[in-house]
Amino acid sequence: MIDRVAVTGLGAVSSLGLDVESFWRGLVDGKTALRQHSILAPFGFGELPLGLVPLPADLDEEGRAWQCGRPRATACAELAAAEAMADAAWPASSRLGICVGTTLGEKAPWVSRLRGTDTDDDGAFGAAAPAHVLASRYAARRLRVVSAACASSNAAFQVALDWLRGGLCDAVLCGGVDALQEFVVAGFTSLRALSPLPCRPFDAERSGLNLGEGAAFLLLERESHARARGRSIRAFLDGVGLSCDANHMTGPDREGRGATRAMSAALVDAGRDAAAVDFVSAHGTATLFNDLMESQALGTLLGARVPVVPINSIKGSIGHTLGAAGALEAVMAVRVLEEQLIPPTVGHLQRAENIKLDVVAGDARQVPIDCVLSTSSGFGGLNAAIVLSRGPR
Amino acid sequence: MTCVILSAATLFPRSGEPLSSHIFDGAPPGRSAQLLRMDRLCGLSLCVADRVLLASPAAGRFDPNTTAILVGSRYGCHKSDEDFFRGLLEGQPSPRLFAYTLPSSPVGEVSIHHELRGPGLSIVSGRTAGLEALAQATLLLESGQAQTCLVIGCEAASPSLIEHATDVDLCDGAAAILLTGATADAGHGYLAASSTNFVANDPAAALFVCIEELCKNVPACRNAALICDPQTRSYMPSSLVYETPPCGAAASIAVLAGLGTRTDADAFVVLSADPAGLGAAVLWRRGMGG
């Protein structure tokens, strides 16, 4: 009998709130946390809609996190990881692996040093810094930090599946984190990729993305292990697929061939075919090229079913959270499977003519869902997709 | 799973030295101009990728559609981050440079220039990232998600890294290995097993766990010599040292790349450690032509 990989714990920190429930309720209610932040005006970003995490005041008073190099990414990761570990009631004595996907890791202390700002935190910086904190806190036996641009946390699930299937760990705390930084907002501004208005995924009037930040973690363990310790299984992570476009550093393959390969590989890994997909959590950044690329890729994958398989994007609610995006969408997908309810795509009003997808918009949609495909793509033409299935009823 | 090393290469340019003088003889025309358009980390990665992918006997022995790219780097794109941010402070943020402010940029550039379309990701856990990338490659080969894996270890030094990092003499470097799970002549040896572990702030303990794991799974490990780069040796004084420049996660790949030329043993356990508490080890065995 195949020992599937079970999801037994969830944690999420986003601009909608500091836990899974506020994230999920916000999504289902069609809320958006994207807004202008006057505290960012000194950096030139006061007019941009951004999805900032409402960290507790001691971490984020009056924008000091930006000005003084406080480690926001680590704070987000710690909160989300703690929620997932508590949700799973993970016993400290077991063999835990931690795998974190990120594009930036912790940048704040380093940026402050380069800027010459008085910093009140001399903490560690770099892509691995938040993961090192988590690994020490939870006495992890294995640790890996993965980066695949905006597909980072979906790529991290590849490591988690490999470790669990290979018997290298009893459980893996797997997810992603990225915090907004002057550095990254300025970068996307220089690329002219940001919309000055709240983003509109898959919409005829879409004009670019909004940036967000956050962290999310799933506690994954083999089904037999979860059952042996009496934990309820919230969902199954059945497959992961990765691919490279081999096309362009900042733009996707226009026909979505790389994304199709990643999604197909994830389904093969899950032992499913495209006919089994009941819902797609799309990357849906609201850029002209990404959304069209995804439409093409899903058209190739789903064939004649493409107009009837519901999809959504949560970027209109929380912005594009970069390396955390796949993990936050995985948390959403687990809740979708539990509630049989798809949150709407905030910002989507009128589908673009050349996009042939069934975009859930307006209100949340109740439909039977057994299998979710969640996909991410990023700079460098990197793609990663995962397949999640409904847990035992 | 035993993996075959089809080819291997290393590159250690001097600080600031143009990479154009290190272009592989068989590289495609125009490589020099292409290198000028990308950042140092991607340039280093592409130069070693050229050597392992285009060198005989590897050339033509892999399918680009099922070839994965795994990059291991301790500091990733930090140099490009710094270059971009200094431009931002001067009021001139460069969109070209921003495209390279991701640790996974080398995966993208190598995939584009060699049309490799299999799985791709970077590992940036610490100094062990090179051997971790190798370990991940063996898992991808074992699961069938890839038929061939290009594993690259690379580091690009920067002023702030040299000022703040514990590797105070960090230098530029890259090394690459082309692995396959298929039966093939192993001119550069075999990887017989790998292990990665974490013990918070105790890399020596993590290394011991790795060695224990290898010995448990592959009894031949007990007869293998321990070998590591100079920076790992402080955590495992009983091991041999393979002299490499202090190039972070690239160093352990460079050790592996060079083992085929050593004549003092038929099997080595290659070690790598990170001060945060990471340990990694792989068992290398000599191939037919090694």
Coordinates of N, CA and C in Angstrom, one line a residue, chain A residues 197-345:
Chain A
L197 N -2.5 50.6 -9.4 CA -3.9 50.3 -8.9 C -3.9 48.9 -8.4
P198 N -4.9 48.6 -7.6 CA -5.0 47.2 -7.1 C -5.1 46.3 -8.3
C199 N -4.4 45.2 -8.3 CA -4.2 44.3 -9.4 C -5.5 43.6 -9.8
R200 N -5.6 43.1 -11.1 CA -6.8 42.5 -11.6 C -6.4 41.2 -12.4
P201 N -6.2 40.2 -11.7 CA -5.8 38.9 -12.4 C -6.7 38.5 -13.4
F202 N -6.2 38.1 -14.6 CA -6.9 37.5 -15.7 C -8.0 38.5 -16.3
D203 N -7.9 39.7 -15.9 CA -8.9 40.7 -16.3 C -8.5 41.4 -17.6
A204 N -9.5 41.8 -18.4 CA -9.2 42.6 -19.6 C -8.4 43.8 -19.4
E205 N -8.6 44.4 -18.2 CA -7.9 45.7 -17.9 C -6.7 45.5 -17.0
R206 N -6.2 44.3 -16.9 CA -5.1 44.1 -15.9 C -3.9 44.9 -16.4
S207 N -3.1 45.4 -15.4 CA -2.0 46.3 -15.8 C -0.7 46.1 -15.0
G208 N -0.6 44.9 -14.4 CA 0.6 44.6 -13.6 C 0.3 44.1 -12.3
L209 N 1.3 43.8 -11.5 CA 1.1 43.2 -10.2 C 1.3 44.1 -9.1
N210 N 0.8 43.7 -7.9 CA 1.1 44.4 -6.7 C 2.0 43.4 -5.8
L211 N 2.9 44.0 -5.1 CA 3.7 43.2 -4.2 C 3.1 43.0 -2.8
G212 N 3.3 41.8 -2.3 CA 2.9 41.5 -0.9 C 4.0 40.8 -0.2
E213 N 3.7 40.4 1.0 CA 4.7 39.6 1.8 C 4.0 38.6 2.7
G214 N 4.7 37.7 3.2 CA 4.1 36.7 4.1 C 4.9 35.5 4.3
A215 N 4.3 34.5 4.9 CA 4.9 33.2 5.1 C 3.8 32.2 5.4
A216 N 4.1 31.0 5.0 CA 3.1 29.9 5.2 C 3.9 28.6 5.3
F217 N 3.4 27.7 6.2 CA 4.1 26.4 6.4 C 3.0 25.3 6.5
L218 N 3.3 24.2 5.9 CA 2.5 23.0 6.1 C 3.4 21.9 6.8
L219 N 2.7 21.3 7.8 CA 3.4 20.2 8.5 C 3.0 18.9 7.7
L220 N 4.0 18.3 7.0 CA 3.8 17.1 6.2 C 4.3 15.9 6.9
E221 N 3.6 14.8 6.8 CA 4.1 13.6 7.4 C 3.5 12.4 6.6
R222 N 4.2 11.3 6.7 CA 3.6 10.1 6.0 C 2.3 9.7 6.6
E223 N 1.3 9.3 5.8 CA 0.0 9.0 6.3 C 0.1 8.0 7.5
S224 N 0.9 7.0 7.3 CA 1.0 6.0 8.4 C 1.4 6.6 9.7
H225 N 2.3 7.5 9.6 CA 2.9 8.2 10.8 C 1.8 9.0 11.4
A226 N 1.1 9.8 10.6 CA 0.0 10.6 11.2 C -1.1 9.7 11.8
R227 N -1.4 8.6 11.2 CA -2.4 7.8 11.8 C -1.9 7.1 13.1
A228 N -0.7 6.8 13.1 CA -0.1 6.1 14.3 C -0.1 7.0 15.5
R229 N 0.0 8.3 15.3 CA -0.1 9.2 16.4 C -1.4 9.9 16.6
G230 N -2.4 9.4 15.8 CA -3.8 9.8 16.0 C -4.1 11.2 15.5
R231 N -3.4 11.6 14.5 CA -3.7 13.0 14.0 C -4.7 12.9 12.9
S232 N -5.6 13.9 12.8 CA -6.5 13.9 11.6 C -5.7 14.5 10.4
I233 N -6.0 13.9 9.3 CA -5.4 14.3 8.0 C -6.2 15.4 7.3
R234 N -5.6 16.5 7.1 CA -6.3 17.6 6.5 C -6.4 17.5 5.0
A235 N -5.4 17.0 4.4 CA -5.3 16.8 3.0 C -4.1 15.9 2.7
F236 N -3.9 15.6 1.4 CA -2.7 14.9 1.0 C -1.9 15.7 0.0
L237 N -0.6 15.7 0.1 CA 0.2 16.3 -0.9 C 0.7 15.1 -1.8
D238 N 0.2 15.0 -3.0 CA 0.4 13.8 -3.8 C 1.5 13.9 -4.9
G239 N 1.8 15.2 -5.3 CA 2.7 15.3 -6.4 C 3.3 16.6 -6.5
V240 N 4.5 16.7 -7.0 CA 5.2 17.9 -7.3 C 5.9 17.8 -8.7
G241 N 5.9 18.8 -9.5 CA 6.6 18.8 -10.8 C 7.3 20.2 -11.0
L242 N 8.6 20.1 -11.5 CA 9.4 21.3 -11.7 C 9.8 21.3 -13.2
S243 N 10.0 22.5 -13.7 CA 10.5 22.6 -15.1 C 11.2 23.9 -15.3
C244 N 12.0 24.0 -16.4 CA 12.6 25.2 -16.8 C 12.0 25.5 -18.2
D245 N 11.7 26.8 -18.4 CA 11.3 27.3 -19.8 C 12.4 27.2 -20.8
A246 N 13.6 27.6 -20.3 CA 14.8 27.7 -21.2 C 14.4 28.7 -22.3
N247 N 13.9 29.9 -21.8 CA 13.4 30.9 -22.8 C 13.9 32.3 -22.6
H248 N 13.6 32.8 -21.4 CA 13.9 34.3 -21.1 C 14.1 34.5 -19.6
M249 N 15.0 35.4 -19.2 CA 15.2 35.6 -17.8 C 14.1 36.3 -17.0
T250 N 13.3 37.2 -17.7 CA 12.3 37.9 -17.0 C 10.9 37.7 -17.6
G251 N 10.8 37.0 -18.6 CA 9.4 36.8 -19.2 C 9.2 35.3 -19.4
P252 N 7.9 34.9 -19.3 CA 7.6 33.5 -19.5 C 7.5 33.0 -21.0
D253 N 7.7 31.8 -21.2 CA 7.4 31.2 -22.5 C 6.0 31.6 -22.9
R254 N 5.8 32.3 -24.0 CA 4.5 32.8 -24.4 C 3.4 31.7 -24.5
E255 N 3.9 30.5 -24.9 CA 2.9 29.4 -25.0 C 2.7 28.6 -23.7
G256 N 3.5 29.0 -22.7 CA 3.3 28.3 -21.4 C 3.8 26.8 -21.4
R257 N 4.7 26.5 -22.3 CA 5.2 25.1 -22.4 C 5.8 24.6 -21.2
G258 N 6.7 25.5 -20.6 CA 7.3 25.1 -19.3 C 6.3 24.9 -18.2
A259 N 5.4 25.8 -18.1 CA 4.4 25.6 -17.0 C 3.6 24.3 -17.2
T260 N 3.2 24.0 -18.5 CA 2.5 22.8 -18.8 C 3.3 21.6 -18.4
R261 N 4.7 21.6 -18.7 CA 5.5 20.5 -18.3 C 5.5 20.3 -16.8
A262 N 5.6 21.4 -16.0 CA 5.6 21.3 -14.6 C 4.3 20.7 -14.0
M263 N 3.2 21.2 -14.6 CA 1.9 20.7 -14.1 C 1.7 19.2 -14.5
S264 N 2.1 18.9 -15.7 CA 2.0 17.5 -16.1 C 2.9 16.6 -15.2
A265 N 4.1 17.0 -14.9 CA 5.0 16.2 -14.1 C 4.4 16.0 -12.7
A266 N 3.8 17.1 -12.2 CA 3.1 17.0 -10.8 C 2.0 16.0 -10.9
L267 N 1.2 16.0 -11.9 CA 0.1 15.0 -12.0 C 0.7 13.6 -12.2
V268 N 1.7 13.4 -13.0 CA 2.3 12.1 -13.1 C 2.8 11.6 -11.8
D269 N 3.5 12.5 -11.0 CA 4.0 12.2 -9.7 C 2.9 11.8 -8.8
A270 N 1.8 12.4 -8.9 CA 0.6 12.1 -8.1 C -0.2 10.9 -8.5
G271 N 0.2 10.4 -9.7 CA -0.5 9.2 -10.2 C -1.9 9.6 -10.7
R272 N -2.1 10.8 -11.1 CA -3.3 11.3 -11.6 C -3.2 11.8 -13.1
D273 N -4.3 12.0 -13.7 CA -4.2 12.7 -15.0 C -5.0 14.0 -15.0
A274 N -4.9 14.7 -16.1 CA -5.5 16.1 -16.1 C -7.0 16.0 -15.8
A275 N -7.7 14.9 -16.2 CA -9.1 14.8 -16.0 C -9.5 14.8 -14.6
A276 N -8.6 14.6 -13.7 CA -8.9 14.5 -12.2 C -8.9 15.9 -11.6
V277 N -8.4 16.9 -12.3 CA -8.2 18.2 -11.7 C -9.6 18.9 -11.5
D278 N -9.9 19.2 -10.3 CA -11.2 19.9 -10.0 C -11.1 21.4 -9.9
F279 N -9.9 21.8 -9.6 CA -9.7 23.3 -9.3 C -8.2 23.6 -9.5
V280 N -8.0 24.8 -10.1 CA -6.6 25.2 -10.2 C -6.4 26.5 -9.5
S281 N -5.4 26.4 -8.6 CA -4.9 27.7 -7.9 C -3.8 28.2 -8.8
A282 N -4.2 29.3 -9.5 CA -3.2 29.8 -10.6 C -2.2 30.7 -9.9
H283 N -1.1 31.0 -10.7 CA -0.1 32.0 -10.2 C -0.8 33.3 -10.3
G284 N -1.4 33.6 -11.5 CA -2.3 34.8 -11.6 C -1.7 36.1 -11.1
T285 N -0.6 36.6 -11.6 CA 0.0 37.8 -11.1 C -0.6 39.0 -11.6
A286 N -1.4 38.9 -12.6 CA -2.1 40.1 -13.3 C -1.2 40.9 -14.2
T287 N 0.0 40.3 -14.5 CA 0.8 40.9 -15.6 C 0.2 40.4 -16.9
L288 N 0.4 41.2 -18.0 CA -0.2 40.8 -19.3 C 0.3 39.4 -19.7
F289 N 1.7 39.2 -19.6 CA 2.2 38.0 -20.1 C 2.0 36.8 -19.2
N290 N 2.1 36.9 -17.9 CA 1.9 35.8 -17.0 C 0.5 35.2 -17.2
D291 N -0.5 36.0 -17.1 CA -1.9 35.5 -17.1 C -2.2 34.8 -18.5
L292 N -1.7 35.4 -19.6 CA -1.9 34.8 -20.9 C -1.2 33.5 -21.0
M293 N 0.1 33.5 -20.5 CA 0.8 32.3 -20.5 C 0.1 31.1 -19.7
E294 N -0.4 31.5 -18.6 CA -1.1 30.4 -17.8 C -2.4 29.9 -18.5
S295 N -3.1 30.8 -19.2 CA -4.2 30.4 -19.9 C -3.8 29.4 -21.0
Q296 N -2.7 29.7 -21.7 CA -2.2 28.8 -22.8 C -1.8 27.5 -22.2
A297 N -1.1 27.6 -21.0 CA -0.6 26.3 -20.4 C -1.7 25.5 -19.9
L298 N -2.7 26.1 -19.3 CA -3.9 25.3 -18.8 C -4.7 24.8 -20.0
G299 N -4.8 25.5 -21.1 CA -5.5 25.1 -22.3 C -4.8 23.8 -22.8
T300 N -3.5 23.8 -22.8 CA -2.8 22.6 -23.3 C -3.0 21.4 -22.3
L301 N -3.0 21.7 -21.1 CA -3.1 20.6 -20.1 C -4.5 20.1 -20.0
L302 N -5.5 21.0 -19.9 CA -6.9 20.5 -19.6 C -7.7 20.2 -20.9
G303 N -7.2 20.7 -22.0 CA -7.9 20.5 -23.3 C -9.3 21.0 -23.3
A304 N -10.2 20.2 -23.6 CA -11.6 20.6 -23.8 C -12.2 21.0 -22.4
R305 N -11.6 20.6 -21.3 CA -12.2 20.9 -20.0 C -11.8 22.3 -19.5
V306 N -10.9 23.0 -20.3 CA -10.4 24.3 -19.7 C -11.5 25.3 -19.4
P307 N -12.6 25.3 -20.2 CA -13.7 26.4 -19.8 C -14.5 26.0 -18.6
V308 N -14.3 24.7 -18.1 CA -15.2 24.3 -17.0 C -14.5 24.0 -15.7
V309 N -13.2 24.0 -15.7 CA -12.4 23.8 -14.5 C -12.2 25.1 -13.8
P310 N -12.7 25.3 -12.6 CA -12.6 26.6 -12.0 C -11.2 26.9 -11.6
I311 N -10.8 28.2 -11.7 CA -9.4 28.6 -11.2 C -9.6 29.9 -10.4
N312 N -8.6 30.2 -9.6 CA -8.6 31.5 -9.0 C -7.2 32.0 -8.8
S313 N -7.1 33.2 -8.4 CA -5.8 33.8 -8.1 C -6.0 34.6 -6.8
I314 N -5.1 34.5 -5.8 CA -5.3 35.3 -4.6 C -4.4 36.6 -4.6
K315 N -3.8 36.9 -5.7 CA -2.9 38.0 -5.7 C -3.7 39.3 -5.5
G316 N -5.0 39.4 -5.9 CA -5.8 40.6 -5.7 C -6.1 40.8 -4.2
S317 N -6.0 39.8 -3.4 CA -6.2 39.9 -2.0 C -5.0 40.3 -1.2
I318 N -3.9 39.6 -1.5 CA -2.7 39.8 -0.7 C -1.4 40.2 -1.4
G319 N -1.6 40.4 -2.8 CA -0.4 40.8 -3.6 C 0.4 39.6 -3.9
H320 N 1.4 39.8 -4.6 CA 2.4 38.7 -5.0 C 3.4 38.6 -3.9
T321 N 3.4 37.5 -3.2 CA 4.2 37.3 -2.1 C 5.5 36.5 -2.4
L322 N 5.8 36.5 -3.7 CA 7.1 36.0 -4.2 C 7.4 34.6 -3.8
G323 N 8.5 34.4 -3.0 CA 8.8 33.0 -2.6 C 7.8 32.4 -1.7
A324 N 6.9 33.2 -1.1 CA 5.9 32.6 -0.2 C 4.6 32.2 -0.9
A325 N 4.5 32.6 -2.1 CA 3.3 32.5 -2.9 C 2.7 31.1 -2.9
G326 N 3.6 30.2 -3.3 CA 3.1 28.8 -3.5 C 2.7 28.2 -2.2
A327 N 3.4 28.6 -1.1 CA 3.0 28.0 0.2 C 1.7 28.6 0.7
L328 N 1.5 29.9 0.5 CA 0.2 30.5 0.9 C -0.9 29.9 0.1
E329 N -0.7 29.7 -1.2 CA -1.7 29.1 -2.0 C -1.9 27.6 -1.7
A330 N -0.9 26.9 -1.2 CA -1.1 25.6 -0.7 C -2.0 25.5 0.5
V331 N -1.8 26.5 1.4 CA -2.7 26.6 2.6 C -4.1 26.8 2.2
M332 N -4.3 27.8 1.2 CA -5.6 28.0 0.7 C -6.2 26.8 0.1
A333 N -5.4 26.0 -0.7 CA -5.9 24.8 -1.3 C -6.4 23.8 -0.3
V334 N -5.6 23.6 0.8 CA -6.1 22.7 1.8 C -7.4 23.1 2.4
R335 N -7.6 24.4 2.6 CA -8.9 24.9 3.1 C -10.0 24.7 2.1
V336 N -9.6 24.9 0.8 CA -10.6 24.7 -0.3 C -11.1 23.2 -0.2
L337 N -10.1 22.3 -0.1 CA -10.5 20.9 -0.1 C -11.4 20.6 1.2
E338 N -11.1 21.2 2.3 CA -11.8 20.9 3.5 C -13.2 21.5 3.4
E339 N -13.3 22.7 2.9 CA -14.6 23.4 2.9 C -15.4 23.2 1.6
Q340 N -14.7 22.7 0.5 CA -15.4 22.5 -0.8 C -15.9 23.9 -1.3
L341 N -15.0 24.9 -1.1 CA -15.4 26.3 -1.3 C -14.2 27.0 -1.9
I342 N -14.4 27.7 -3.1 CA -13.3 28.3 -3.8 C -13.4 29.9 -3.5
P343 N -12.4 30.5 -2.9 CA -12.5 31.9 -2.8 C -12.4 32.7 -4.1
P344 N -13.0 33.8 -4.2 CA -13.1 34.6 -5.5 C -11.7 35.2 -5.8
T345 N -11.6 35.6 -7.0 CA -10.4 36.3 -7.5 C -10.7 37.8 -7.4

